[in-house]
XYZ file of C-alpha atoms in Angstrom:
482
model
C 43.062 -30.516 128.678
C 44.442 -32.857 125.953
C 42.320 -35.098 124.269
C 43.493 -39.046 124.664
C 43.953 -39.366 120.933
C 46.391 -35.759 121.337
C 48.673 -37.142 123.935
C 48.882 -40.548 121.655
C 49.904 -38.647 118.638
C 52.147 -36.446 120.310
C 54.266 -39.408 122.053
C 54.388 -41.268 118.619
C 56.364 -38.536 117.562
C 58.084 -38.664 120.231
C 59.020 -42.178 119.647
C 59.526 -41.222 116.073
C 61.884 -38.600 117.046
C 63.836 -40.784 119.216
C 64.138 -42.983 116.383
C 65.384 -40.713 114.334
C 68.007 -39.566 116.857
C 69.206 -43.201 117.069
C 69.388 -43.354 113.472
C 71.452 -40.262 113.136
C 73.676 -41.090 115.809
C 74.362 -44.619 114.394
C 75.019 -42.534 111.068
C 77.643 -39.897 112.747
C 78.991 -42.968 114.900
C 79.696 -44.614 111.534
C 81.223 -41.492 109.776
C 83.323 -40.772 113.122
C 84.984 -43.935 112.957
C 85.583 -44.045 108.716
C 86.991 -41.015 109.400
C 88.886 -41.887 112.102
C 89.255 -44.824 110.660
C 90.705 -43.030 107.650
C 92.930 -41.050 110.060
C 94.228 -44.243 111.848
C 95.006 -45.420 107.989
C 97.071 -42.138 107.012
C 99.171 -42.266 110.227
C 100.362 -45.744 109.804
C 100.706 -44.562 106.529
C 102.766 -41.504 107.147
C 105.083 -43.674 109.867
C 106.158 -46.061 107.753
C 106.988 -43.100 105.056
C 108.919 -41.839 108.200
C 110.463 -45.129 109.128
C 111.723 -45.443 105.267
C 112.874 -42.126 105.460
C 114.503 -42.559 108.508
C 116.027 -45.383 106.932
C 117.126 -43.803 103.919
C 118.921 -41.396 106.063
C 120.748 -43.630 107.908
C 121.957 -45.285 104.637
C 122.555 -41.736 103.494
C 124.325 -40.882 106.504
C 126.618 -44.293 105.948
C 127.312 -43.091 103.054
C 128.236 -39.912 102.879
C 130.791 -41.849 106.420
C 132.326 -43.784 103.677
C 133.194 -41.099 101.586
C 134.177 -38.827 104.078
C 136.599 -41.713 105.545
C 137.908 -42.673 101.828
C 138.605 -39.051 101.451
C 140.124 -38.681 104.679
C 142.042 -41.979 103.636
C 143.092 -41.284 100.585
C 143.728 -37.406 100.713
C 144.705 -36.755 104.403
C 141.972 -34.167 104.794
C 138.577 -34.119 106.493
C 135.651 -33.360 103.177
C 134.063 -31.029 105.923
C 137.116 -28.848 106.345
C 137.469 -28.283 102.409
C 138.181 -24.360 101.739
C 134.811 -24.728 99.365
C 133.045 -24.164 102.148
C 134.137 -20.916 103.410
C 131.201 -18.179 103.561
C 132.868 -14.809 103.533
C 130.120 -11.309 104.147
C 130.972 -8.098 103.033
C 130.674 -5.356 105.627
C 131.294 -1.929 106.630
C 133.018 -1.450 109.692
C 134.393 2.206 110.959
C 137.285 3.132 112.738
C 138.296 6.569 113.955
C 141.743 8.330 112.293
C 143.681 11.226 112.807
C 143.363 13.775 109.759
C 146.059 16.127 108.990
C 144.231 18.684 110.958
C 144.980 16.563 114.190
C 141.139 16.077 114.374
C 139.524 12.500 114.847
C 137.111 11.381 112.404
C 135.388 8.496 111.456
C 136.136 6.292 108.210
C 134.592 3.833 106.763
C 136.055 0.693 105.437
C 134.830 -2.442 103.895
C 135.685 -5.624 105.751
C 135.731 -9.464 105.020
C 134.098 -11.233 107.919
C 134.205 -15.198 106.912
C 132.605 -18.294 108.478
C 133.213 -21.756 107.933
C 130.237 -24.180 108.713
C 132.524 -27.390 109.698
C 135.619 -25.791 111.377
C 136.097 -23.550 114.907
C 138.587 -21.805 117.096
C 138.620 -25.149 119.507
C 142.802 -26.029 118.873
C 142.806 -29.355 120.885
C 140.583 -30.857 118.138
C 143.444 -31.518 115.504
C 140.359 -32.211 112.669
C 138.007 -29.339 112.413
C 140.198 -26.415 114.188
C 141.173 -23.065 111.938
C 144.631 -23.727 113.416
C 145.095 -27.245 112.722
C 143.878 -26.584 109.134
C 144.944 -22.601 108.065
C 147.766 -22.434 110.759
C 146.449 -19.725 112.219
C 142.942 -18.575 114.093
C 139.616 -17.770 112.797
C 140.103 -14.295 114.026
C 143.700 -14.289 112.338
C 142.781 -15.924 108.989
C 140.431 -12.890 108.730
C 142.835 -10.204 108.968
C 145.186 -12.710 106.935
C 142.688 -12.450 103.806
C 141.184 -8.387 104.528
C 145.278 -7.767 104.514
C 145.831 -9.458 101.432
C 142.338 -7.675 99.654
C 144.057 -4.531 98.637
C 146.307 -5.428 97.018
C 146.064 -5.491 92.931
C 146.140 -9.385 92.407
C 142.944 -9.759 93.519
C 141.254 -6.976 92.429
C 139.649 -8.630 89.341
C 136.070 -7.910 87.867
C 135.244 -10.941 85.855
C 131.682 -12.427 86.679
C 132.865 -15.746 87.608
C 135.749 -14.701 89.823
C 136.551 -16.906 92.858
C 136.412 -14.674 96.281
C 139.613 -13.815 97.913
C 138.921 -15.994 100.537
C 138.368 -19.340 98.747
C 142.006 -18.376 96.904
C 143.475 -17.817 100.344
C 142.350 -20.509 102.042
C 143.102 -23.012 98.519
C 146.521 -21.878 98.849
C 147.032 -22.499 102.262
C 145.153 -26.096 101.664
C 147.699 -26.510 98.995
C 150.623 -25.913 101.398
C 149.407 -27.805 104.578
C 148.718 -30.999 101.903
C 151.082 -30.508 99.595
C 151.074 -34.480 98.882
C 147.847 -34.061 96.591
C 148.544 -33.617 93.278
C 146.378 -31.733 90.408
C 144.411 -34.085 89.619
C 143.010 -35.280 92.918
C 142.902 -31.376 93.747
C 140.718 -31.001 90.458
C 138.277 -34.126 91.998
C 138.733 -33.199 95.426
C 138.132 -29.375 95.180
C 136.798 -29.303 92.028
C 139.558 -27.042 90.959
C 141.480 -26.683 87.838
C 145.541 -27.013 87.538
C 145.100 -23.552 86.106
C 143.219 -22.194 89.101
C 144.943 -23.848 91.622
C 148.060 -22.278 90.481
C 147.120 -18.500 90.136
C 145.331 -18.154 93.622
C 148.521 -19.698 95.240
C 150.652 -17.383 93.003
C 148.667 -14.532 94.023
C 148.918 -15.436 97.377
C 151.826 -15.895 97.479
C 152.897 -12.616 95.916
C 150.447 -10.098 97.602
C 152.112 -11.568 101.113
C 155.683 -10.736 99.531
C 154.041 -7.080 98.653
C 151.688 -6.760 101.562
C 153.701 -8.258 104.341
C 157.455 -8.191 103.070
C 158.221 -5.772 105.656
C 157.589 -8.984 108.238
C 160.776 -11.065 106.630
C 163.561 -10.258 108.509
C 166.911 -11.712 108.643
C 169.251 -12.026 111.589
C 172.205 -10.162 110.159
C 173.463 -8.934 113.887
C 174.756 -11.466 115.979
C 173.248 -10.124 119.192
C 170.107 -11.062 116.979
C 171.448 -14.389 116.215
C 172.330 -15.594 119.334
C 168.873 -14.544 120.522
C 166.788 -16.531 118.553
C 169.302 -19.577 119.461
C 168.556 -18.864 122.743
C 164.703 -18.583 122.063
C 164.715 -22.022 120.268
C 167.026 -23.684 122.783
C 165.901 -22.743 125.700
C 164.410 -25.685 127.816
C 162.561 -23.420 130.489
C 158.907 -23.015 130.056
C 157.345 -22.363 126.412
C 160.090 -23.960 124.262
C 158.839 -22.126 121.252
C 156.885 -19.215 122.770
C 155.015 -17.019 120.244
C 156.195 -19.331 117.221
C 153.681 -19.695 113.758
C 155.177 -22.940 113.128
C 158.175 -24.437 110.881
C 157.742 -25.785 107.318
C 161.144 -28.043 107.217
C 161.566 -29.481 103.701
C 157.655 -29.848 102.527
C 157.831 -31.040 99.313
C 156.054 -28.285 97.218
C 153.858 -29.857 93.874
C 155.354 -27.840 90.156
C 154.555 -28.871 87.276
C 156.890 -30.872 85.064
C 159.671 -27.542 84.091
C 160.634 -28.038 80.464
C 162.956 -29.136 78.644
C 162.484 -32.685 80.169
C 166.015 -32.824 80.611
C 165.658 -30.263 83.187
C 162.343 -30.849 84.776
C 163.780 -34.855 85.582
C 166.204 -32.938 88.288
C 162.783 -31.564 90.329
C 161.130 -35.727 90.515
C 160.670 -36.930 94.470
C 160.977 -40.199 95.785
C 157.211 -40.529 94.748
C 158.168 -39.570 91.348
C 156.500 -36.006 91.134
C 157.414 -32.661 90.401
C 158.345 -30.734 93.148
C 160.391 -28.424 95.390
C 161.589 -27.936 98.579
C 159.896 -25.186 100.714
C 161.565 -24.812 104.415
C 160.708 -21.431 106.117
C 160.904 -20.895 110.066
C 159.455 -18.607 112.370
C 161.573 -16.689 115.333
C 159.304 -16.193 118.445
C 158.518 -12.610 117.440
C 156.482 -13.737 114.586
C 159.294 -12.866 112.169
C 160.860 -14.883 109.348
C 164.502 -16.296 110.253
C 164.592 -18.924 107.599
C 163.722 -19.049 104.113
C 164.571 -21.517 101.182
C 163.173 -23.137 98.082
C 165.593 -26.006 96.591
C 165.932 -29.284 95.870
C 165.761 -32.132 98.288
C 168.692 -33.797 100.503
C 169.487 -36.143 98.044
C 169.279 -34.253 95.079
C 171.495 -32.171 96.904
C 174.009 -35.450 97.524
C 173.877 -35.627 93.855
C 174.754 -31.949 92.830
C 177.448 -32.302 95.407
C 178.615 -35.572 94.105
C 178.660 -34.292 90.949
C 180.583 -31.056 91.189
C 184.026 -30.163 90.123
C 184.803 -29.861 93.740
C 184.542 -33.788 94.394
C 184.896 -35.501 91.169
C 188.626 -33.424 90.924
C 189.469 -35.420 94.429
C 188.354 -38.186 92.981
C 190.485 -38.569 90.277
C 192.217 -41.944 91.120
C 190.672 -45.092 92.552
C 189.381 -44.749 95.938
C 186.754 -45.703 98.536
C 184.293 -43.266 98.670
C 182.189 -43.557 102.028
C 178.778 -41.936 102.272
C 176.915 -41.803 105.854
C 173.384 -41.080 105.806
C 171.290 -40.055 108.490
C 168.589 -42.360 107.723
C 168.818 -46.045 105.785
C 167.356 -44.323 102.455
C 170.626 -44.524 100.358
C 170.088 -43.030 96.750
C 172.130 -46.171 95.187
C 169.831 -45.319 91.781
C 171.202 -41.472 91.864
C 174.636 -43.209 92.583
C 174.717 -46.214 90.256
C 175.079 -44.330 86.695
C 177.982 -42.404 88.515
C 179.635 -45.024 89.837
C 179.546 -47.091 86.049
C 181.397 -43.942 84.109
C 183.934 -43.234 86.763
C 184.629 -46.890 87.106
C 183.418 -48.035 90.664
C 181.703 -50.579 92.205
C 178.128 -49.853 94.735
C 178.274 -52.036 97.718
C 175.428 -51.138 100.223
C 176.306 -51.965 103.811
C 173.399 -51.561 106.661
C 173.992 -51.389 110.338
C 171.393 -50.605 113.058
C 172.628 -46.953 113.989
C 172.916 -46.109 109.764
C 173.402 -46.991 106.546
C 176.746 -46.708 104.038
C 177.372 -46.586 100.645
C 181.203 -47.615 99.760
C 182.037 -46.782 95.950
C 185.287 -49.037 95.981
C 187.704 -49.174 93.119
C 187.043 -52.252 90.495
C 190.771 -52.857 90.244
C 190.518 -53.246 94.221
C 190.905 -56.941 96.118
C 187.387 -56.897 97.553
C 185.785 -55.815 94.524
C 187.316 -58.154 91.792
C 185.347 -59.912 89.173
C 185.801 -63.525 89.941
C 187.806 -65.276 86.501
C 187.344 -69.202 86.024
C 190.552 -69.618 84.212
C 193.675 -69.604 86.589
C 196.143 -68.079 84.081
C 194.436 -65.150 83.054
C 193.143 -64.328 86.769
C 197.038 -64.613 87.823
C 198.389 -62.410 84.720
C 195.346 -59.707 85.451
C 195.918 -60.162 89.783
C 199.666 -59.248 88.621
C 198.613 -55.958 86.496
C 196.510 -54.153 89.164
C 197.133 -52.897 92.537
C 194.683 -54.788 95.192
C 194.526 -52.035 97.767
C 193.245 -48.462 97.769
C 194.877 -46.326 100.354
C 192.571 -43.543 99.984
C 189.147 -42.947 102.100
C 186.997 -39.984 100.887
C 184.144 -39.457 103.339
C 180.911 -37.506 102.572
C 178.927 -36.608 105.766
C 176.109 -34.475 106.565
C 175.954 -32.164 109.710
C 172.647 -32.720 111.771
C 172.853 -29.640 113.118
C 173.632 -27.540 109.888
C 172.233 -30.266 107.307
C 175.229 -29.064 105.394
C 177.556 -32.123 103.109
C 181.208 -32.242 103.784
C 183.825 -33.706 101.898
C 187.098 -34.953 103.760
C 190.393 -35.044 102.217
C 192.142 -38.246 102.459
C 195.000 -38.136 104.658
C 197.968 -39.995 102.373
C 197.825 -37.847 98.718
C 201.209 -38.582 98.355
C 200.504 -42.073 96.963
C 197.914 -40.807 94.346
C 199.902 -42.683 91.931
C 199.112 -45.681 93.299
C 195.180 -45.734 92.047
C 196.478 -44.594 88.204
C 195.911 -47.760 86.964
C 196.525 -48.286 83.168
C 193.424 -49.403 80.644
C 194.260 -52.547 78.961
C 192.154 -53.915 75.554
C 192.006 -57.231 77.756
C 189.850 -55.465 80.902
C 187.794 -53.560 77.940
C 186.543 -56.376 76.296
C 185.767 -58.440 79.852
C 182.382 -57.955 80.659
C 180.483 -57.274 83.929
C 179.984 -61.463 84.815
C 183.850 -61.720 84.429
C 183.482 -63.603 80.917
C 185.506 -62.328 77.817
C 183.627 -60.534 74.481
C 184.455 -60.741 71.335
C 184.824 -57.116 69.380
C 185.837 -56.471 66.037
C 188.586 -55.173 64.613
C 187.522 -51.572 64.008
C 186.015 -51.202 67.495
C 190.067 -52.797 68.314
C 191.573 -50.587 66.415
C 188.885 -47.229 67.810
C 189.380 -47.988 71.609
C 193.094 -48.617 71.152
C 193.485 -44.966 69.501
C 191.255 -43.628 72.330
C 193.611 -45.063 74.719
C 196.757 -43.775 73.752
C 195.075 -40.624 73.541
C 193.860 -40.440 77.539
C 190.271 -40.309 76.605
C 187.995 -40.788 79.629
C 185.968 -44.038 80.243
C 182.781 -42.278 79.799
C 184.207 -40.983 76.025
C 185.021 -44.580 75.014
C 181.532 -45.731 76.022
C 180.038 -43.139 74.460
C 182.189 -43.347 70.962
C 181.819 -47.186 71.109
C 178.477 -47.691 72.366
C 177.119 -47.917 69.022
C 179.497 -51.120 67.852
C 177.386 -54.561 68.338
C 179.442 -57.559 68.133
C 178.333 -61.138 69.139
C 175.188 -59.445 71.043
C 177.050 -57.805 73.362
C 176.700 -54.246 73.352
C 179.725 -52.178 73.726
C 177.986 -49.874 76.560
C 177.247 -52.791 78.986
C 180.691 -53.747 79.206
C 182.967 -53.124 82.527
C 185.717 -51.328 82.156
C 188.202 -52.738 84.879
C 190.687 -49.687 84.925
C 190.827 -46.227 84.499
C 193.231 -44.310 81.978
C 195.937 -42.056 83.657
C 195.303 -38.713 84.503
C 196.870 -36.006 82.453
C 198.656 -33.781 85.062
């Protein structure tokens, strides 16, 4: 038995336990909730890091929008599908061969096997397809650059060299957008002018060395008349098997010296370039291949040549029809000044004309205030020009013809004799003033059947009054020395 004063000292520690518990648990209460507390604290913490982040991105992501849709603006090209980021692997692959035994056995060969992070095999999305940007399949762009790999233009051992298949696929990027020049190249691809043209010249030459056997032309015409049939057939697959048709892409050069010669190769957009048309039969072969100069360049050489300007030796009216209402009047308007004939642009709804009529002709004359002179020089000239030379182009062969005009009999009516009165009148119809040695020059050049463009070009370097010699219009043309 337990003594009263036991049992009292035992429950007052009891109660002094207890007391303790209740102060320890107060205590642990008190560090569970500063720590969770603490935790509450970090998480709002760490959400609104995510929320800023979050925004960030979306900013980020806006961002990057913009300059994908500028580039896509101002290039033509999605910055995703960029040839920079092709990823090309190295393998071994092995294929079974025939020895000269007869016996199978088992080679090994090395083997590009490429993957592009943005683009796919999917060819109803026109953006980020392999066709839509290479021409060709993932599977076919493959072979394409593994084909291309042996041969010597791209075997190169410098430490810095581009892979094949960045070259390949820059050259094809340069031929599906061949609007970009260098310089947005260099920013968009972050390519030099250098660079960009050897991997297209290498390209271009291992698939001449590498695939020439592929370029074919139809010199048969059973062959022919097959691929007319092929491309004019309106029964199912109009173009059945066919790569596609480049038809007059204007190809980026640089400027080709002299200048003299490199001005001949400017576009309508003023740059340096060629014309690249090839065309594909529906076997996959090559029927068409050309490099030259555009339509109207082509106008040009044509209006220039031997063949036309000796038809148009007497004043005529020179009719050009066009397919389109672009009419090259600045190609035509230096011409038409030396061989003494008048632009008139005429538009219709169908197409455009150009007339080149004679200056000595009634619709073209220069309107003269004083009566007397206007009679005497109406007098001098003949007011009609029987002759009609037309210049057409073929749609089908995109071929220029030149038509002979139907009375040449009455040539001598356009052989109209230069007077020093028409020389010194000038283009408003008013009268200069020129001294007496440019008199004396142009009068000996007359009577000597220079050409118009040798008396502006002797006599463009006399000044008199501030009219210069070269500006003036020469109202006739000197006879023709048969």
């Amino acid at each position: 038995m337990r003594t009263p004063q036991q049992i009292a000292f035992i429950v007052s520690q009891l109660q002094l336990l207890i007391v303790r518990i209740n102060e320890e648990s107060e205590s642990l209460e008190e560090d569970r909730m500063d720590i969770l507390n603490s935790s509450i604290q970090r998480l709002v913490e760490n959400m609104t890091t995510l929320h800023s982040s979050r925004k960030l991105y979306q900013a980020e992501h806006l961002q990057y929008d913009f300059i994908a849709s500028n580039y896509r603006n101002q290039y033509g090209v999605s910055i995703n599908n960029l040839p920079i980021f092709m990823m090309g692997e190295h393998v071994e692959r092995t294929r079974t061969a025939i020895n000269a035994d007869g016996r199978r056995e088992s080679r090994r060969y090395h083997f590009w096997r490429l993957e592009h992070p943005f683009l796919n095999d999917n060819d109803e999305n026109q953006v980020s397809s392999y066709r839509a940007n290479h021409r060709m399949g993932k599977r076919a762009f493959e072979h394409f650059v593994n084909e291309l790999s042996a041969h010597e233009e791209f075997n190169l051992v410098a430490p810095n060299t581009i892979p094949i298949y960045i070259q390949v696929a820059t050259a094809f990027f340069r031929l599906a957008n061949c609007h970009i020049g260098y310089r947005q190249a260099y920013m968009l691809l972050g390519v030099s002018s250098g660079s960009y043209n050897n991997f297209t010249t290498r390209t271009l030459k291992a698939i001449k060395d590498q695939l020439g056997h592929l370029l074919t032309w139809p010199s048969e015409p059973a062959r022919a008349n097959a691929i007319a049939v092929g491309f004019g057939s309106n029964t199912g697959d109009r173009l059945n098997g066919v790569i596609g048709a480049v038809d007059g892409k204007n190809f980026i050069i640089h400027q080709p010296s002299p200048p003299t010669v490199g001005a001949m190769f400017r576009d309508r957009k003023n740059n340096y370039s060629v014309k690249l048309t090839a065309v594909c039969d529906s076997v996959l072969r090559f029927t068409y291949i050309k490099v030259g100069d555009s339509g109207i360049e082509e106008l040009m050489m044509l209006l220039l040549s031997d063949q036309v300007i000796s038809r148009v030796k007497f004043f005529a009216t020179l009719t050009i029809t066009f397919l389109t209402t672009r009419f090259p009047e600045k190609y035509l308007k230096k011409w038409a000044i030396e061989s003494n004939f008048v632009l008139i642009v005429a538009k219709s709804e169908k197409d455009g004309r150009l007339h080149l009529r004679c200056k000595c002709g009634k619709a073209c004359r220069l309107v003269i205030e004083n009566p007397e002179e206007r009679k005497r020089i109406r007098t001098s000239i003949k007011d009609d020009c029987s002759f009609i030379f037309n210049i057409n182009i073929s749609k089908r062969t995109q071929i220029w013809t030149v038509e002979r005009p139907n009375k040449a009999t009455q040539e001598h009516l356009h052989n109209h004799i230069l007077s020093m009165e028409m020389v010194q009148l000038t283009p408003e119809g008013k009268r200069g003033l020129l001294d007496q040695n440019t008199v004396k020059l142009v009068t000996k050049m007359i009577q000597a059947g220079n050409s118009i463009p040798d008396i502006r070009t002797v006599s463009s370097k006399t000044v008199t009054m501030g009219y210069n010699f070269s500006n003036f219009t020469l109202l006739s043309k000197l006879p023709i020395k048969k």
